[in-house]
Amino acid sequence: MIVRFLYGGSALIFLSAAFAAQPSASPPLSAPLRDLPWGQLNFLHTTDTHGWHAGHLQEPSFSADWGDYISFAERLHEKADDEGVDLLLVDTGDRIEGNGLYDASDPKGKYTLEIFGEQDIDVICSGNHELYKANSSNNEYDETVPNFLGNYLASNLDIFDPKTGEQRPLAQRYKKFTTKNQGIRILAFGFLYDFTGNANNTVVKKVEDTIKDKWFQQAIRDRDVDLFLVIGHIQLRSQEFARIYRAIREQQWDVPIQFLGGHTHIRDYAKYDSKAYALESGRYMETIGFMSITGLSTGGKSNEAADPDFKPSASPSFSRRYIDNNLFSFYHHTSLNESTFPTEHGRNVSSMISSARKKLQLDKTYGCAPRDYWTNRAPYPSKHSIFSWLGDEVLPGTVCDPKRGDKPRMVLTNTGAIRFDIFKGPFTVDNSYTVSPFTSGFRYIKDVPFSVAKRLLQILNQEVPQLWPASKSFASKMPAQPNQAHTSHGLEHVYQPSEQMRLGKAHTYDEKDLTPGYTTTDDGGSDGDDTIHVPITFFRVPSCLESRIDFPPTSASATHSSDSVEPVLIDLIYVDFIQSYVLLALKFLGTDYQDGDTEVYMQGRDMTSLIAEWVQGHWDCE
Ligand SMILES: *[C@@H]1O[C@H](CO)[C@@H](O)[C@H](O)[C@H]1NC(C)=O
Ligand SMILES: *[C@@H]1O[C@H](CO)[C@@H](O)[C@H](O)[C@H]1NC(C)=O
Ligand SMILES: *[C@@H]1O[C@H](CO)[C@@H](O)[C@H](O)[C@H]1NC(C)=O
Ligand SMILES: *[C@@H]1O[C@H](CO)[C@@H](O)[C@H](O)[C@H]1NC(C)=O
């Protein structure tokens, strides 16, 4: 009845029932799947969703939306309750920035905060992206924390209350709770890595200092705990998680610990010891992480009531699965189908998402891409590299400030400013945000000697990482880092068909049926992905690229750059996000440019709008 009211006609009712995912999403493809390794305690984990709550409309592997995830969680809860086991949902931050659904609204997040808040999450924390702007951390404080009250944890994060100006914890530091079905007593923390790029209305306390705090030291001495749960917007192989792990182990050498992390946008699973494991569940709503533990003590239950099947054992077993976020996987793991799977709540949220996308006109087309352009799936430079396209076509075609005219100029940008691939076909408003969601503008220094400027790129790509003080690496300061992350973990590993043939029930499949996708290798081996794929090759790209514009023409016959006439002075333009690095590199080259020598270039423009403008002018749809 309600659906009829919302949609009006009976034909449309059928359609809305058939597509739980967004109407314009590509349908999922069938593929051989590994089952979920259910245990006594189970987790569903999301991280670094960055506004992709409508799913990936152009990629069948990741085309389920947040409403489908709500249905999925509700169905798995039913299953857990039937079997008397527990299921907990966790999200580890960076929910915002990176997709039109968040970025295109005014104010930003007008729709996504509510959409995201519909999921019933048991333990949740903040990422760094929630803290770059005062507005977004205030949104956490005013909306997300109250929505997840009691579940939102901020172990090392404070905020200045926007009304009183008083410094206080963004949310409670930790929580202790007992699971519903098994009676497992869990002590949970929610951390952020030692992030320093936040706006001045929040305070991130270093992990090494936080673990010395009295409240933390007291909490980890609690003997009535069956499991420590440490969630964090922190990569698994980090000093921060290592410090928390050691601090807990100093007090409790034997109690199992589960870590759930994020930030580096990869699938990863790490073993710290035989009773301490960590899971990271990718990025952008591509992955729903599944984690299970069996063999935990159940101190929250009286002995009579305890299930005899789940006696505490000397060594509990831990298991993980990375679920490709699509309906084919969801149907399989719930043993349901398109008519039995969606819940009313899940459907409602899918409708909220479609209606927000419509209001934001995210499907409006700027033009049509003639081919795919990849961030990491093509080498740089090459015809299919999005960075070659940016440096050779977009920037030369758009970077010009009337006040400087066609003076020879160089543009420097960090490759992290480009966040995602472009697929052949329609390039929409939504795509302009997924490709480059950042609101950084451009600045420049006028009349820089070209003899200096031409050496900058190499310095930025090779020297600055070592020069830059107080940071783990250059890459960790950049807004996006799938570039670094993907090449060092998971996705690059070699496909091993013999190992992956063993499926739940002696299934056999043809390799030609496999589609390209994640083929992860981690501390648990190479059987973590739910969907069996052929691997995708990933290429490393530099941290920065440059584009030279309106340089003096070369002589007609000249084909080598050495034949061109070099300008003496150029305007040095850069994305303002990298100003401190550019100034540092200039210093390294023996010059003395200061903040005061820099000025705004192309007032009010950012990468998102330049790309949209270029596409409108160059990519016709047939
Ligand atoms: C911050 O939020 C306020 C209130 O919603 C809005 O008026 C303002 O434009 C926002 N500022 C930015 C920089 O988005
Ligand atoms: C943050 O910086 C702004 C100016 O950039 C200033 O007006 C404000 O008082 C600062 N807030 C805090 C809590 O320091
Ligand atoms: C879905 O499953 C139900 C119950 O098993 C069955 O009756 C129905 O025919 C199935 N629908 C589809 C579309 O497969
Ligand atoms: C779904 O939306 C309808 C219409 O707004 C509402 O009446 C109903 O309570 C919602 N159901 C759930 C489970 O959220």
XYZ file of C-alpha atoms and ligand atoms in Angstrom:
678
model
C 0.000 0.000 0.000
C 2.734 2.379 0.935
C 4.707 1.603 -2.183
C 1.600 2.176 -4.270
C 1.153 5.537 -2.607
C 4.734 6.540 -3.295
C 4.924 5.385 -6.889
C 1.373 5.709 -8.149
C 1.138 3.086 -10.907
C 1.134 -0.687 -10.773
C 3.808 -1.119 -13.452
C 6.153 0.936 -11.331
C 5.382 -1.076 -8.246
C 6.699 -4.115 -10.044
C 9.853 -2.284 -11.071
C 10.570 -0.976 -7.610
C 10.209 -4.491 -6.251
C 12.511 -5.967 -8.861
C 15.313 -3.458 -8.337
C 16.277 -3.026 -4.757
C 19.538 -1.421 -5.863
C 19.398 2.011 -7.538
C 17.315 1.909 -10.742
C 20.235 3.037 -12.913
C 22.715 0.550 -11.392
C 24.092 -2.271 -13.536
C 22.668 -5.655 -12.535
C 25.136 -7.941 -10.724
C 26.836 -10.769 -12.629
C 26.789 -14.321 -11.412
C 30.102 -15.732 -10.235
C 31.381 -18.585 -8.106
C 31.184 -17.674 -4.415
C 32.717 -18.801 -1.135
C 30.252 -19.074 1.753
C 30.380 -16.985 4.913
C 32.274 -18.725 7.731
C 29.700 -18.195 10.482
C 30.868 -18.418 14.082
C 29.755 -17.774 17.612
C 30.284 -14.020 17.220
C 30.038 -12.420 13.777
C 30.716 -8.927 12.415
C 29.714 -6.964 9.348
C 32.198 -4.162 8.749
C 32.135 -1.105 6.498
C 34.806 1.563 6.252
C 35.788 4.502 4.040
C 32.418 4.544 2.278
C 33.013 8.204 1.298
C 29.442 8.947 0.305
C 29.085 5.958 -2.075
C 25.829 4.947 -0.401
C 24.081 4.627 -3.749
C 26.570 1.913 -4.679
C 28.574 1.852 -7.915
C 26.087 2.433 -10.703
C 28.576 1.507 -13.434
C 30.212 -1.507 -11.801
C 28.132 -4.681 -11.381
C 30.412 -6.067 -8.653
C 29.625 -3.164 -6.334
C 26.134 -2.124 -7.378
C 24.183 -2.697 -4.170
C 23.189 0.420 -2.227
C 22.981 1.262 1.470
C 19.338 0.167 1.516
C 20.375 -3.277 0.256
C 23.010 -3.407 2.971
C 20.270 -2.674 5.513
C 18.194 -5.564 4.131
C 21.306 -7.761 4.190
C 22.074 -6.942 7.821
C 18.458 -7.500 8.848
C 18.336 -10.874 7.090
C 21.621 -11.975 8.654
C 20.332 -10.871 12.062
C 17.320 -13.149 11.556
C 19.675 -15.983 10.686
C 21.931 -15.262 13.691
C 18.933 -15.208 16.021
C 17.650 -18.495 14.590
C 20.977 -20.127 15.312
C 21.534 -18.429 18.663
C 24.739 -16.681 17.600
C 25.529 -12.964 17.590
C 26.002 -10.435 14.810
C 27.437 -6.947 15.303
C 27.756 -4.112 12.779
C 30.779 -1.819 12.779
C 31.741 1.251 10.741
C 35.198 2.800 11.004
C 34.739 6.241 9.490
C 35.407 8.337 6.387
C 31.720 8.163 5.562
C 31.805 11.532 3.796
C 33.532 13.271 0.839
C 33.992 11.430 -2.427
C 30.593 11.079 -4.078
C 27.918 13.439 -5.376
C 25.377 12.031 -2.934
C 27.382 13.741 -0.170
C 29.280 16.493 -1.972
C 26.693 17.883 -4.378
C 24.180 19.005 -1.760
C 24.116 22.375 -0.055
C 25.016 22.091 2.732
C 27.103 19.012 2.034
C 25.739 15.843 3.597
C 22.155 17.115 3.616
C 20.907 13.669 2.507
C 23.672 11.203 3.366
C 23.685 11.819 7.117
C 20.097 10.636 7.355
C 20.525 7.808 4.841
C 23.592 6.458 6.604
C 21.917 6.864 9.991
C 19.211 4.369 8.996
C 21.605 1.441 9.461
C 21.665 -0.096 12.899
C 25.378 0.039 13.788
C 26.700 -1.346 17.077
C 30.112 0.307 17.195
C 31.125 3.313 15.094
C 33.899 5.922 15.081
C 35.139 8.944 13.119
C 37.629 9.001 10.260
C 39.932 11.861 9.339
C 37.590 13.095 6.610
C 34.875 13.926 9.120
C 37.353 16.397 10.662
C 38.860 18.430 7.800
C 36.070 20.999 8.022
C 34.449 22.379 11.148
C 31.052 21.926 9.505
C 31.486 18.209 9.057
C 32.761 17.479 12.567
C 29.902 19.589 13.911
C 27.575 17.351 11.881
C 29.070 14.356 13.662
C 28.545 15.989 17.023
C 25.030 17.282 16.338
C 23.606 14.415 14.245
C 25.650 11.238 13.886
C 26.714 10.870 17.523
C 23.152 11.353 18.893
C 21.819 8.996 16.220
C 24.242 6.279 17.345
C 24.249 7.305 20.993
C 26.017 4.738 23.141
C 27.573 3.143 20.052
C 29.660 6.043 18.688
C 33.076 5.915 20.344
C 35.743 8.624 20.409
C 38.643 7.254 22.431
C 41.110 9.948 21.341
C 38.955 12.698 19.840
C 37.534 15.882 21.367
C 35.491 18.704 19.906
C 34.863 22.306 20.913
C 31.110 22.354 21.439
C 29.812 24.728 18.722
C 27.354 26.319 21.159
C 29.367 26.624 24.380
C 32.928 26.574 22.986
C 33.828 24.065 25.658
C 36.229 21.209 24.810
C 34.643 17.829 25.327
C 34.821 14.254 24.029
C 33.126 13.979 20.616
C 31.447 10.858 22.000
C 32.009 8.466 24.890
C 35.537 7.009 25.116
C 34.598 3.325 25.241
C 31.718 1.030 25.948
C 31.128 -2.284 27.608
C 28.241 -4.468 26.564
C 27.060 -8.057 26.560
C 25.899 -9.703 23.346
C 22.258 -10.615 23.013
C 22.357 -14.325 22.224
C 25.671 -15.651 23.515
C 26.264 -13.381 26.485
C 29.770 -12.408 25.351
C 31.109 -9.494 27.422
C 32.801 -7.025 25.091
C 34.867 -3.964 25.924
C 35.073 -1.711 22.871
C 37.225 1.299 21.920
C 37.009 3.620 18.906
C 40.261 5.299 17.809
C 41.548 7.574 15.070
C 45.173 7.422 13.863
C 47.512 10.287 14.831
C 45.867 12.674 12.390
C 47.014 16.297 12.347
C 45.169 17.867 9.405
C 41.912 18.529 11.260
C 40.186 21.907 11.517
C 40.835 23.711 14.774
C 37.461 22.819 16.326
C 38.554 19.248 17.045
C 41.484 17.808 18.992
C 42.996 14.450 18.106
C 45.040 13.069 20.965
C 47.937 10.874 19.898
C 47.319 7.191 20.471
C 50.566 6.805 22.440
C 49.382 9.488 24.868
C 45.785 8.277 25.053
C 46.790 4.792 26.138
C 48.514 6.342 29.159
C 45.268 8.006 30.244
C 43.822 6.813 33.504
C 40.444 5.900 32.022
C 42.103 3.675 29.402
C 44.471 2.003 31.846
C 41.547 1.300 34.154
C 39.352 -0.037 31.366
C 41.918 -2.554 30.125
C 42.347 -3.942 33.656
C 38.711 -5.100 33.698
C 38.828 -8.877 34.307
C 35.197 -9.463 33.362
C 35.760 -9.261 29.642
C 35.444 -12.034 27.064
C 36.654 -9.977 24.087
C 38.366 -6.641 23.524
C 37.038 -4.965 20.403
C 39.234 -2.166 19.065
C 37.757 -0.349 16.124
C 39.645 2.495 14.524
C 40.136 4.597 11.455
C 43.643 3.154 11.413
C 45.459 0.819 9.071
C 46.210 -2.638 10.402
C 49.982 -2.585 10.086
C 50.446 0.671 11.991
C 52.221 1.911 15.089
C 48.890 3.056 16.476
C 47.244 -0.383 16.472
C 50.516 -1.987 17.619
C 50.614 0.341 20.639
C 47.004 -0.391 21.615
C 47.617 -4.109 21.165
C 50.706 -4.037 23.403
C 48.955 -1.945 26.049
C 46.101 -4.446 26.296
C 48.431 -7.457 26.238
C 50.488 -5.981 29.095
C 47.395 -6.256 31.272
C 45.613 -9.229 29.723
C 47.937 -11.674 28.020
C 45.184 -14.097 27.119
C 41.899 -12.341 26.355
C 41.002 -12.414 22.644
C 41.192 -9.084 20.799
C 39.462 -8.185 17.541
C 40.655 -5.098 15.661
C 38.612 -3.539 12.835
C 40.432 -0.831 10.882
C 40.393 1.350 7.807
C 41.923 4.401 6.117
C 44.148 2.791 3.487
C 41.204 1.629 1.356
C 42.372 -1.964 1.072
C 41.168 -5.418 1.993
C 43.508 -6.707 4.648
C 43.592 -9.207 7.486
C 46.411 -9.339 10.015
C 47.325 -11.773 12.752
C 48.858 -10.093 15.826
C 48.909 -13.298 17.889
C 46.864 -16.507 18.035
C 44.074 -14.645 19.873
C 44.335 -11.225 18.250
C 43.337 -10.519 14.658
C 42.534 -7.433 12.610
C 40.362 -6.821 9.548
C 40.191 -3.901 7.095
C 37.285 -3.833 4.645
C 38.249 -1.777 1.603
C 36.580 1.411 0.430
C 33.684 3.173 -1.352
C 30.993 0.566 -0.587
C 32.884 -2.010 -2.633
C 33.341 -4.358 0.289
C 31.295 -5.554 3.223
C 33.749 -7.210 5.593
C 32.596 -10.327 7.416
C 34.489 -11.557 10.473
C 33.708 -14.387 12.852
C 35.121 -15.757 16.091
C 34.282 -19.082 17.705
C 35.446 -20.312 21.091
C 34.967 -17.180 23.186
C 34.033 -17.396 26.846
C 30.512 -16.242 27.616
C 30.774 -14.730 31.061
C 27.607 -12.736 30.568
C 25.542 -15.919 30.698
C 24.818 -18.048 33.725
C 26.358 -21.528 33.452
C 22.995 -23.266 33.077
C 22.009 -21.074 30.178
C 25.295 -21.247 28.318
C 25.252 -23.195 25.084
C 27.344 -26.346 25.591
C 28.582 -26.098 21.990
C 30.501 -22.932 22.804
C 32.828 -23.780 25.676
C 35.726 -21.362 25.903
C 38.650 -23.047 24.216
C 42.353 -22.519 24.595
C 42.500 -20.915 21.206
C 39.425 -19.415 19.650
C 39.277 -19.544 15.878
C 39.031 -16.408 13.759
C 37.816 -16.254 10.170
C 37.184 -13.531 7.598
C 35.431 -12.961 4.267
C 35.379 -9.895 1.993
C 31.931 -9.645 0.425
C 31.611 -7.911 -2.959
C 28.817 -5.396 -2.403
C 26.197 -6.647 -4.876
C 22.826 -8.378 -4.768
C 24.082 -11.630 -6.245
C 26.369 -12.021 -3.223
C 23.677 -10.837 -0.801
C 21.098 -13.320 -2.143
C 23.614 -16.131 -1.942
C 24.711 -15.411 1.628
C 21.121 -15.106 2.866
C 19.794 -18.011 0.730
C 17.076 -15.622 -0.458
C 16.091 -14.177 -3.805
C 14.926 -10.897 -5.301
C 11.401 -11.295 -3.942
C 12.299 -12.633 -0.500
C 15.500 -10.689 0.232
C 14.578 -6.981 0.558
C 13.122 -5.787 3.850
C 10.667 -2.897 4.007
C 13.257 -0.817 5.806
C 15.929 -1.577 3.218
C 13.561 -0.686 0.375
C 12.628 2.546 2.082
C 16.264 3.558 2.290
C 16.873 2.665 -1.372
C 13.967 5.020 -2.183
C 15.456 7.755 -0.006
C 18.674 7.411 -1.988
C 16.936 7.544 -5.404
C 14.963 10.580 -4.392
C 18.094 12.372 -3.105
C 19.962 11.515 -6.319
C 17.078 12.908 -8.323
C 16.958 16.153 -6.369
C 20.701 16.551 -6.807
C 20.399 15.713 -10.545
C 23.321 13.334 -10.193
C 22.430 11.503 -13.417
C 22.626 14.709 -15.474
C 25.178 14.103 -18.225
C 28.045 16.486 -19.036
C 29.254 14.374 -21.964
C 30.315 10.863 -22.914
C 33.779 9.420 -22.327
C 35.180 7.822 -25.483
C 37.025 5.133 -23.485
C 37.878 4.068 -19.936
C 40.389 6.194 -18.032
C 42.034 4.464 -15.087
C 43.749 5.730 -11.962
C 45.720 2.534 -11.356
C 44.654 -0.019 -13.924
C 46.704 1.612 -16.696
C 50.355 2.655 -16.600
C 51.192 6.356 -16.386
C 51.740 7.864 -18.866
C 49.420 6.134 -21.326
C 46.287 6.639 -23.399
C 44.119 4.991 -20.732
C 45.693 6.782 -17.762
C 43.389 9.326 -16.163
C 46.517 11.231 -15.099
C 47.765 11.507 -18.681
C 44.337 12.801 -19.646
C 44.398 15.316 -16.798
C 47.928 16.559 -17.477
C 47.834 16.539 -21.283
C 44.254 17.637 -21.964
C 42.185 18.883 -19.042
C 44.666 21.197 -17.339
C 46.021 22.789 -20.562
C 42.435 23.289 -21.717
C 41.141 24.915 -18.540
C 43.873 26.452 -16.385
C 43.998 30.122 -17.265
C 43.402 33.195 -15.136
C 42.468 36.287 -17.191
C 44.627 38.443 -14.948
C 47.722 36.537 -16.163
C 46.561 35.761 -19.700
C 48.542 33.270 -21.769
C 51.813 33.702 -19.916
C 53.801 30.439 -19.937
C 52.768 28.468 -16.876
C 53.250 25.203 -15.087
C 50.542 23.463 -13.086
C 51.452 21.007 -10.344
C 48.858 18.701 -8.857
C 48.979 15.738 -6.543
C 47.642 12.562 -8.125
C 45.655 12.057 -4.912
C 43.427 14.883 -6.148
C 41.978 12.332 -8.583
C 40.028 9.783 -6.681
C 38.398 7.396 -9.108
C 38.249 5.989 -12.621
C 36.155 7.195 -15.568
C 34.249 4.544 -17.501
C 33.481 4.720 -21.212
C 30.013 6.200 -21.658
C 28.013 8.945 -19.955
C 29.981 11.232 -17.644
C 27.504 12.580 -15.112
C 27.386 15.162 -12.345
C 27.935 12.226 -10.001
C 31.100 11.232 -11.886
C 32.532 14.728 -11.554
C 32.463 14.232 -7.772
C 33.683 10.642 -7.725
C 36.631 11.613 -9.915
C 37.551 14.661 -7.846
C 35.500 15.542 -4.774
C 37.999 17.959 -3.283
C 37.169 21.593 -2.815
C 40.788 22.775 -2.950
C 41.275 25.744 -5.243
C 44.399 26.846 -7.077
C 47.174 29.232 -6.039
C 50.251 30.453 -7.826
C 53.575 32.231 -7.548
C 54.247 34.649 -10.385
C 57.442 34.838 -12.383
C 59.344 31.866 -11.029
C 62.586 31.116 -12.941
C 61.900 28.148 -15.170
C 65.360 26.787 -14.333
C 64.047 26.266 -10.785
C 60.473 25.280 -11.612
C 61.471 22.512 -13.977
C 63.214 20.666 -11.134
C 60.239 20.789 -8.784
C 58.383 17.715 -9.962
C 61.286 15.420 -9.259
C 61.782 16.933 -5.819
C 58.092 16.547 -4.999
C 58.034 12.944 -6.119
C 61.321 11.861 -4.579
C 62.802 14.181 -1.983
C 59.939 15.787 -0.116
C 58.771 12.571 1.540
C 62.076 12.469 3.430
C 62.191 16.196 4.067
C 58.751 16.659 5.456
C 58.955 16.661 9.241
C 56.574 15.056 11.697
C 54.820 12.889 9.184
C 55.104 9.224 8.488
C 55.226 9.844 4.785
C 54.206 12.266 2.112
C 51.512 9.887 0.971
C 49.867 9.742 4.363
C 49.228 13.473 4.164
C 47.554 13.321 0.799
C 43.780 13.352 0.608
C 43.492 10.038 -1.160
C 45.859 7.168 -1.095
C 44.514 4.181 -2.941
C 47.484 4.709 -5.239
C 49.972 3.686 -2.615
C 47.741 1.290 -0.764
C 46.592 -0.853 -3.610
C 49.969 -1.572 -4.987
C 51.393 -2.687 -1.691
C 48.622 -5.039 -0.623
C 45.877 -7.332 -1.736
C 45.024 -6.432 -5.255
C 48.429 -6.960 -6.750
C 48.867 -10.507 -5.697
C 48.938 -13.279 -8.220
C 45.862 -15.380 -8.862
C 46.331 -18.996 -7.848
C 43.579 -21.064 -9.424
C 44.555 -24.345 -7.776
C 44.091 -22.928 -4.271
C 40.908 -21.154 -5.116
C 39.127 -24.095 -6.702
C 37.993 -25.421 -3.351
C 34.540 -23.969 -2.901
C 31.851 -24.819 -0.379
C 30.350 -27.832 -2.130
C 32.727 -29.294 -4.676
C 31.592 -26.628 -7.104
C 33.403 -26.490 -10.347
C 33.545 -23.511 -12.599
C 35.092 -22.429 -15.819
C 37.749 -19.813 -15.647
C 36.088 -18.063 -18.540
C 33.117 -17.381 -16.239
C 35.278 -15.326 -13.910
C 35.196 -11.549 -14.006
C 38.097 -9.271 -13.026
C 38.062 -8.088 -9.424
C 39.661 -8.304 -6.010
C 41.984 -11.272 -5.479
C 43.284 -10.611 -1.991
C 46.164 -12.286 -0.227
C 46.478 -11.547 3.490
C 47.646 -13.209 6.713
C 44.824 -15.747 6.319
C 45.909 -16.835 2.840
C 44.205 -16.182 -0.477
C 40.688 -17.453 0.193
C 39.280 -14.258 1.766
C 37.246 -12.824 -1.104
C 33.700 -14.142 -1.349
C 33.673 -13.819 -5.133
C 36.264 -15.682 -7.150
C 37.751 -13.289 -9.688
C 40.614 -13.064 -12.089
C 43.093 -10.476 -10.829
C 43.408 -6.915 -12.033
C 46.874 -5.531 -12.611
C 47.573 -2.314 -10.754
C 50.193 0.253 -11.626
C 51.999 2.621 -9.346
C 51.667 6.315 -10.174
C 53.828 9.217 -8.992
C 52.657 11.453 -6.113
C 52.521 14.552 -8.322
C 52.296 15.449 -11.991
C 52.943 18.622 -13.953
C 51.437 20.244 -16.977
C 53.179 22.931 -19.056
C 50.893 25.431 -20.753
C 51.509 28.106 -23.418
C 55.220 27.453 -23.531
C 56.970 29.081 -26.517
C 56.288 27.027 -29.641
C 58.966 24.657 -30.765
C 60.340 25.098 -34.274
C 58.220 23.318 -36.864
C 60.586 20.389 -37.246
C 61.379 19.969 -33.586
C 60.152 16.778 -32.019
C 62.394 16.611 -28.985
C 61.882 18.811 -25.965
C 65.547 19.787 -26.122
C 64.730 21.629 -29.354
C 62.095 23.829 -27.753
C 62.812 27.309 -26.554
C 62.696 27.430 -22.802
C 60.905 30.356 -21.170
C 62.874 32.338 -18.597
C 60.066 33.044 -16.128
C 56.829 31.164 -15.670
C 53.760 31.300 -13.432
C 53.864 28.370 -11.043
C 50.320 27.187 -10.319
C 49.374 24.383 -7.949
C 46.421 22.860 -6.129
C 46.343 24.768 -2.828
C 46.270 21.511 -0.868
C 49.958 20.961 -1.710
C 51.191 24.514 -1.048
C 53.345 23.577 1.946
C 55.054 20.837 -0.070
C 55.642 23.123 -3.028
C 57.187 25.789 -0.778
C 59.318 23.161 0.909
C 60.530 21.858 -2.436
C 61.296 25.423 -3.581
C 63.337 25.924 -0.417
C 65.169 22.692 -1.120
C 66.110 24.184 -4.501
C 67.721 27.149 -2.780
C 65.010 29.777 -3.245
C 63.237 31.670 -0.505
C 59.541 31.818 -1.444
C 57.122 32.320 1.447
C 53.353 32.036 1.922
C 53.224 35.780 1.231
C 54.519 35.276 -2.305
C 51.515 33.121 -3.215
C 48.154 34.296 -4.515
C 44.841 32.817 -5.502
C 44.642 31.695 -9.145
C 41.280 31.331 -10.895
C 39.234 32.490 -7.907
C 36.394 30.098 -7.054
C 37.456 27.246 -9.337
C 38.365 23.753 -8.195
C 39.321 20.513 -9.929
C 35.729 19.248 -9.943
C 34.482 22.261 -11.889
C 37.453 22.284 -14.301
C 36.869 18.656 -15.210
C 33.123 19.206 -15.668
C 33.806 22.231 -17.889
C 36.347 20.348 -19.993
C 34.046 17.343 -20.465
C 31.174 19.606 -21.539
C 33.394 21.210 -24.150
C 35.057 18.071 -25.506
C 33.053 14.869 -25.040
C 29.910 14.763 -27.172
C 27.424 11.956 -26.770
C 26.467 10.459 -30.144
C 28.522 25.317 7.092
O 27.191 25.053 7.498
C 26.373 26.190 7.512
C 25.032 25.792 8.111
O 24.520 24.664 7.467
C 26.237 26.748 6.099
O 25.455 27.920 6.109
C 27.633 27.080 5.588
O 27.558 27.477 4.248
C 28.535 25.878 5.695
N 29.875 26.265 5.340
C 30.564 25.625 4.413
C 31.953 26.143 4.187
O 30.118 24.685 3.799
C 39.764 28.500 14.783
O 40.277 29.393 13.815
C 39.415 30.470 13.525
C 40.035 31.324 12.436
O 40.564 30.526 11.432
C 39.188 31.305 14.781
O 38.258 32.328 14.483
C 38.639 30.417 15.885
O 38.548 31.134 17.084
C 39.519 29.196 16.089
N 38.832 28.312 17.008
C 39.432 27.702 18.009
C 38.590 26.797 18.860
O 40.608 27.858 18.277
C 12.040 -16.845 -4.328
O 11.971 -17.802 -3.314
C 10.641 -18.150 -2.969
C 10.685 -19.025 -1.747
O 11.638 -20.020 -1.886
C 9.973 -18.815 -4.173
O 8.656 -19.156 -3.857
C 9.988 -17.833 -5.338
O 9.520 -18.458 -6.496
C 11.406 -17.331 -5.597
N 11.323 -16.221 -6.538
C 12.156 -16.068 -7.538
C 11.958 -14.865 -8.382
O 13.034 -16.874 -7.765
C 8.882 2.725 5.240
O 8.382 3.957 4.774
C 7.008 4.106 5.016
C 6.552 5.361 4.304
O 7.317 6.458 4.670
C 6.776 4.143 6.528
O 5.413 4.305 6.815
C 7.266 2.850 7.120
O 7.150 2.865 8.525
C 8.695 2.616 6.747
N 9.110 1.316 7.201
C 10.242 1.070 7.803
C 10.483 -0.310 8.291
O 11.113 1.915 7.953
